[in-house]
Amino acid sequence: MFRFALGFFGVLAVAGGALLSVLHLWGGDTAPELAEAAWLVTLAGPIALGCFIAGLVPKPVRIRVVAGFLVMLIGFNLSDNLAKLVSLMADQGEQRDHLHHGVFGLVWLLGGPAFLWTALKSRWPVAPPAEQPG
């Protein structure tokens, strides 16, 4: 189940990141609905990161969910702050906003294939440790 979720959100992160990057870094005027849809699809990147970490934690499901949720929030904040930091190079106003959104999409465009590769090829998620007899 975790593998399917990781692969699904990895594909969405790649699609949303590509769409957001193209719309804001190389595109001209776009429909606001399309830009909003790109943002929503790009949110799959932090969700994929949360699924990845939840699969690495060899604890009960409740702890996995909490760890994944916390890492999802941290990943979103870190990628957003990185995009804001890069966007400081642009002039204030619309140019800075476009650079911020484009870099945010680019971060998850690059991160999404890693999650997809993990879902397809590696020994993930980690199984909980076996009970010790005695």
mmCIF file of C-alpha atoms in Angstrom:
data_model
loop_
_atom_site.group_PDB
_atom_site.id
_atom_site.type_symbol
_atom_site.label_atom_id
_atom_site.label_comp_id
_atom_site.label_asym_id
_atom_site.label_seq_id
_atom_site.Cartn_x
_atom_site.Cartn_y
_atom_site.Cartn_z
ATOM 1 C CA MET A 1 0.000 0.000 0.000
ATOM 2 C CA PHE A 2 2.815 2.415 0.905
ATOM 3 C CA ARG A 3 4.582 1.602 -2.373
ATOM 4 C CA PHE A 4 1.496 2.373 -4.416
ATOM 5 C CA ALA A 5 0.953 5.663 -2.562
ATOM 6 C CA LEU A 6 4.610 6.643 -2.972
ATOM 7 C CA GLY A 7 4.563 5.889 -6.694
ATOM 8 C CA PHE A 8 1.257 7.680 -7.232
ATOM 9 C CA PHE A 9 2.346 10.812 -5.395
ATOM 10 C CA GLY A 10 5.762 10.666 -7.073
ATOM 11 C CA VAL A 11 4.121 10.751 -10.505
ATOM 12 C CA LEU A 12 1.866 13.618 -9.414
ATOM 13 C CA ALA A 13 4.872 15.515 -8.027
ATOM 14 C CA VAL A 14 6.689 15.204 -11.356
ATOM 15 C CA ALA A 15 3.617 16.279 -13.324
ATOM 16 C CA GLY A 16 2.782 19.175 -11.009
ATOM 17 C CA GLY A 17 6.384 20.302 -10.718
ATOM 18 C CA ALA A 18 6.804 20.296 -14.489
ATOM 19 C CA LEU A 19 3.547 22.165 -14.980
ATOM 20 C CA LEU A 20 4.343 24.752 -12.310
ATOM 21 C CA SER A 21 7.888 25.262 -13.595
ATOM 22 C CA VAL A 22 6.834 25.641 -17.205
ATOM 23 C CA LEU A 23 3.962 27.972 -16.362
ATOM 24 C CA HIS A 24 5.973 30.297 -14.159
ATOM 25 C CA LEU A 25 9.541 30.107 -15.458
ATOM 26 C CA TRP A 26 9.028 29.843 -19.210
ATOM 27 C CA GLY A 27 5.364 30.616 -19.756
ATOM 28 C CA GLY A 28 3.719 33.916 -20.386
ATOM 29 C CA ASP A 29 0.255 34.813 -19.224
ATOM 30 C CA THR A 30 -1.634 31.736 -18.106
ATOM 31 C CA ALA A 31 -5.119 31.043 -16.899
ATOM 32 C CA PRO A 32 -5.322 31.355 -13.108
ATOM 33 C CA GLU A 33 -7.203 28.056 -12.931
ATOM 34 C CA LEU A 34 -4.303 26.236 -14.569
ATOM 35 C CA ALA A 35 -1.780 27.760 -12.176
ATOM 36 C CA GLU A 36 -3.984 26.828 -9.207
ATOM 37 C CA ALA A 37 -4.283 23.255 -10.475
ATOM 38 C CA ALA A 38 -0.500 23.075 -10.834
ATOM 39 C CA TRP A 39 -0.085 24.159 -7.207
ATOM 40 C CA LEU A 40 -2.514 21.514 -6.003
ATOM 41 C CA VAL A 41 -0.817 18.765 -8.007
ATOM 42 C CA THR A 42 2.624 19.897 -6.824
ATOM 43 C CA LEU A 43 1.527 19.389 -3.216
ATOM 44 C CA ALA A 44 1.869 15.689 -3.981
ATOM 45 C CA GLY A 45 5.641 16.153 -3.593
ATOM 46 C CA PRO A 46 5.567 16.806 0.160
ATOM 47 C CA ILE A 47 2.967 14.051 0.521
ATOM 48 C CA ALA A 48 5.320 11.637 -1.289
ATOM 49 C CA LEU A 49 8.118 12.703 1.051
ATOM 50 C CA GLY A 50 5.852 11.949 4.024
ATOM 51 C CA CYS A 51 4.981 8.523 2.591
ATOM 52 C CA PHE A 52 8.676 7.803 2.031
ATOM 53 C CA ILE A 53 9.615 8.642 5.618
ATOM 54 C CA ALA A 54 6.598 6.778 6.984
ATOM 55 C CA GLY A 55 7.843 3.699 5.147
ATOM 56 C CA LEU A 56 11.311 4.049 6.652
ATOM 57 C CA VAL A 57 10.153 4.210 10.271
ATOM 58 C CA PRO A 58 10.114 0.655 11.703
ATOM 59 C CA LYS A 59 7.417 1.446 14.278
ATOM 60 C CA PRO A 60 3.655 0.889 14.607
ATOM 61 C CA VAL A 61 1.373 2.483 12.036
ATOM 62 C CA ARG A 62 0.314 5.332 14.313
ATOM 63 C CA ILE A 63 3.903 6.503 14.736
ATOM 64 C CA ARG A 64 4.556 6.087 10.996
ATOM 65 C CA VAL A 65 1.604 8.336 10.166
ATOM 66 C CA VAL A 66 2.690 11.028 12.631
ATOM 67 C CA ALA A 67 6.295 10.927 11.387
ATOM 68 C CA GLY A 68 5.174 11.100 7.764
ATOM 69 C CA PHE A 69 2.839 14.013 8.450
ATOM 70 C CA LEU A 70 5.518 15.983 10.302
ATOM 71 C CA VAL A 71 8.089 15.386 7.567
ATOM 72 C CA MET A 72 5.506 16.392 4.960
ATOM 73 C CA LEU A 73 5.011 19.750 6.700
ATOM 74 C CA ILE A 74 8.755 20.258 7.142
ATOM 75 C CA GLY A 75 9.429 19.344 3.502
ATOM 76 C CA PHE A 76 6.810 21.778 2.257
ATOM 77 C CA ASN A 77 8.188 24.584 4.415
ATOM 78 C CA LEU A 78 11.804 23.906 3.424
ATOM 79 C CA SER A 79 11.046 23.786 -0.292
ATOM 80 C CA ASP A 80 8.894 26.913 -0.066
ATOM 81 C CA ASN A 81 11.588 28.781 1.865
ATOM 82 C CA LEU A 82 14.223 27.668 -0.650
ATOM 83 C CA ALA A 83 12.045 28.985 -3.463
ATOM 84 C CA LYS A 84 11.551 32.271 -1.598
ATOM 85 C CA LEU A 85 15.287 32.588 -1.071
ATOM 86 C CA VAL A 86 16.015 32.040 -4.761
ATOM 87 C CA SER A 87 13.229 34.438 -5.769
ATOM 88 C CA LEU A 88 14.923 37.285 -3.902
ATOM 89 C CA MET A 89 17.149 37.662 -6.964
ATOM 90 C CA ALA A 90 14.206 38.966 -8.992
ATOM 91 C CA ASP A 91 12.568 42.356 -8.795
ATOM 92 C CA GLN A 92 9.635 42.742 -6.450
ATOM 93 C CA GLY A 93 6.169 42.085 -7.749
ATOM 94 C CA GLU A 94 5.041 39.673 -10.389
ATOM 95 C CA GLN A 95 8.554 38.638 -11.470
ATOM 96 C CA ARG A 96 9.456 37.540 -7.960
ATOM 97 C CA ASP A 97 6.190 35.620 -7.620
ATOM 98 C CA HIS A 98 6.775 33.794 -10.899
ATOM 99 C CA LEU A 99 10.316 32.860 -9.892
ATOM 100 C CA HIS A 100 9.141 31.685 -6.460
ATOM 101 C CA HIS A 101 6.431 29.427 -7.880
ATOM 102 C CA GLY A 102 8.662 28.159 -10.677
ATOM 103 C CA VAL A 103 11.492 27.188 -8.321
ATOM 104 C CA PHE A 104 9.017 25.494 -5.969
ATOM 105 C CA GLY A 105 7.792 23.407 -8.898
ATOM 106 C CA LEU A 106 11.358 22.676 -9.974
ATOM 107 C CA VAL A 107 12.255 21.341 -6.512
ATOM 108 C CA TRP A 108 9.464 18.781 -6.661
ATOM 109 C CA LEU A 109 10.069 18.072 -10.341
ATOM 110 C CA LEU A 110 13.543 16.927 -9.307
ATOM 111 C CA GLY A 111 12.380 15.158 -6.139
ATOM 112 C CA GLY A 112 9.487 13.247 -7.696
ATOM 113 C CA PRO A 113 11.595 10.817 -9.771
ATOM 114 C CA ALA A 114 13.525 9.803 -6.646
ATOM 115 C CA PHE A 115 10.280 8.776 -4.956
ATOM 116 C CA LEU A 116 9.099 6.993 -8.072
ATOM 117 C CA TRP A 117 12.402 5.100 -8.355
ATOM 118 C CA THR A 118 12.200 4.108 -4.682
ATOM 119 C CA ALA A 119 8.671 2.815 -5.134
ATOM 120 C CA LEU A 120 9.651 0.745 -8.156
ATOM 121 C CA LYS A 121 13.081 -0.657 -7.325
ATOM 122 C CA SER A 122 14.148 -0.700 -3.706
ATOM 123 C CA ARG A 123 13.321 -2.696 -0.606
ATOM 124 C CA TRP A 124 10.933 -0.207 0.815
ATOM 125 C CA PRO A 125 8.993 0.128 3.160
ATOM 126 C CA VAL A 126 10.915 -1.170 6.141
ATOM 127 C CA ALA A 127 9.222 -3.999 8.017
ATOM 128 C CA PRO A 128 8.710 -3.603 11.772
ATOM 129 C CA PRO A 129 11.324 -5.485 13.828
ATOM 130 C CA ALA A 130 10.397 -8.994 14.890
ATOM 131 C CA GLU A 131 9.574 -9.662 18.530
ATOM 132 C CA GLN A 132 12.473 -11.115 20.525
ATOM 133 C CA PRO A 133 11.566 -14.393 22.262
ATOM 134 C CA GLY A 134 12.103 -14.688 25.937
#
